[in-house]
Amino acid sequence: QNSISGIWRLNGMTRLFGTDGVRGVANTLPLTGENAFRIAQLATRHLLVNHKKHNRPIYIGKDTRKSGDFLEHAVAAGIASMGAEVRLLGVVPTPAVAYITRERQALGGIVISASHNPYQDNGCLLYTSPSPRDLSTSRMPSSA
C-alpha cells in the first residue's frame, strides 16, 4: 500500500503537503473545511484520470478527534462533487483504511487523523491502490 506524495499549493501558501498528507490545527489554514473539500476534489480527479477503477469507491476513515466530523463531511462532499462513490468507515485505525483500500481494490482511501499530534490538530492522509503518478503536478479545480 502506498500513500500519495506531493507538494500542493492552496490559497497562496507554499508547502502544504508532506510525504502523504496535510496536517495542522483543525479549521485554520491550511486545514479548513474549504481546503479539505478542494484537496478531496483534486485527489479524486487525479485518481479518476490515472486509474481504470472508476467504478470503485473511495473510503474515508477517521480517528476520534472532534474535528473529524466536519472534515469527513468536507472530504466526502469533495469526492462526490467529482462523481466518485464515497464510503464512510467511521472511526477506525489508520491501518484499517490502508488495508481496505488495498483489499477491496478501491479507487483510494483517506484517513482523517493527526496521529500522535495534539488533539486540536487534524489531517488528511491519502492512500491509493496501487500508487498513481505523483499528484504534485495536478492542478486544483477552480472554485465554481
CSV table of N, CA, C and O in Angstrom, one decimal, residues 4 25 30 54 61 74 80 95 105 111 125 131:
chain,number,residue,atom,x,y,z
A,4,ILE,N,-0.1,8.8,-1.4
A,4,ILE,CA,0.1,9.8,-2.4
A,4,ILE,C,1.1,10.8,-1.8
A,4,ILE,O,1.0,11.2,-0.7
A,25,VAL,N,-3.7,22.6,12.7
A,25,VAL,CA,-4.8,22.9,13.6
A,25,VAL,C,-6.1,22.9,12.8
A,25,VAL,O,-6.2,23.6,11.8
A,30,PRO,N,-3.7,25.6,7.1
A,30,PRO,CA,-4.3,25.2,5.9
A,30,PRO,C,-5.4,24.2,6.0
A,30,PRO,O,-6.0,23.8,5.0
A,54,HIS,N,-12.7,3.5,-12.2
A,54,HIS,CA,-13.8,4.5,-12.0
A,54,HIS,C,-15.0,4.0,-11.2
A,54,HIS,O,-15.7,4.8,-10.6
A,61,GLY,N,-11.9,7.0,6.5
A,61,GLY,CA,-11.9,6.7,7.9
A,61,GLY,C,-11.4,7.8,8.8
A,61,GLY,O,-10.8,8.8,8.2
A,74,ALA,N,-16.6,17.4,4.7
A,74,ALA,CA,-16.0,18.2,3.6
A,74,ALA,C,-15.3,17.3,2.6
A,74,ALA,O,-15.4,17.6,1.4
A,80,ALA,N,-17.6,13.4,-3.8
A,80,ALA,CA,-18.9,13.2,-4.5
A,80,ALA,C,-19.0,14.2,-5.6
A,80,ALA,O,-19.6,13.9,-6.7
A,95,PRO,N,-4.4,2.0,9.9
A,95,PRO,CA,-4.0,0.8,9.0
A,95,PRO,C,-5.3,0.1,8.4
A,95,PRO,O,-5.2,-0.5,7.4
A,105,GLN,N,-9.6,-3.2,-3.6
A,105,GLN,CA,-9.1,-2.6,-4.8
A,105,GLN,C,-9.9,-1.3,-5.1
A,105,GLN,O,-10.4,-1.0,-6.2
A,111,VAL,N,-7.6,8.9,5.3
A,111,VAL,CA,-7.7,8.9,6.8
A,111,VAL,C,-7.7,10.3,7.3
A,111,VAL,O,-6.8,11.1,7.0
A,125,LEU,N,-4.8,12.1,5.3
A,125,LEU,CA,-3.7,11.2,4.8
A,125,LEU,C,-4.4,10.4,3.7
A,125,LEU,O,-5.4,9.8,3.8
A,131,SER,N,-0.3,2.9,-6.2
A,131,SER,CA,0.0,4.3,-6.2
A,131,SER,C,0.0,4.9,-7.6
A,131,SER,O,0.5,4.3,-8.5
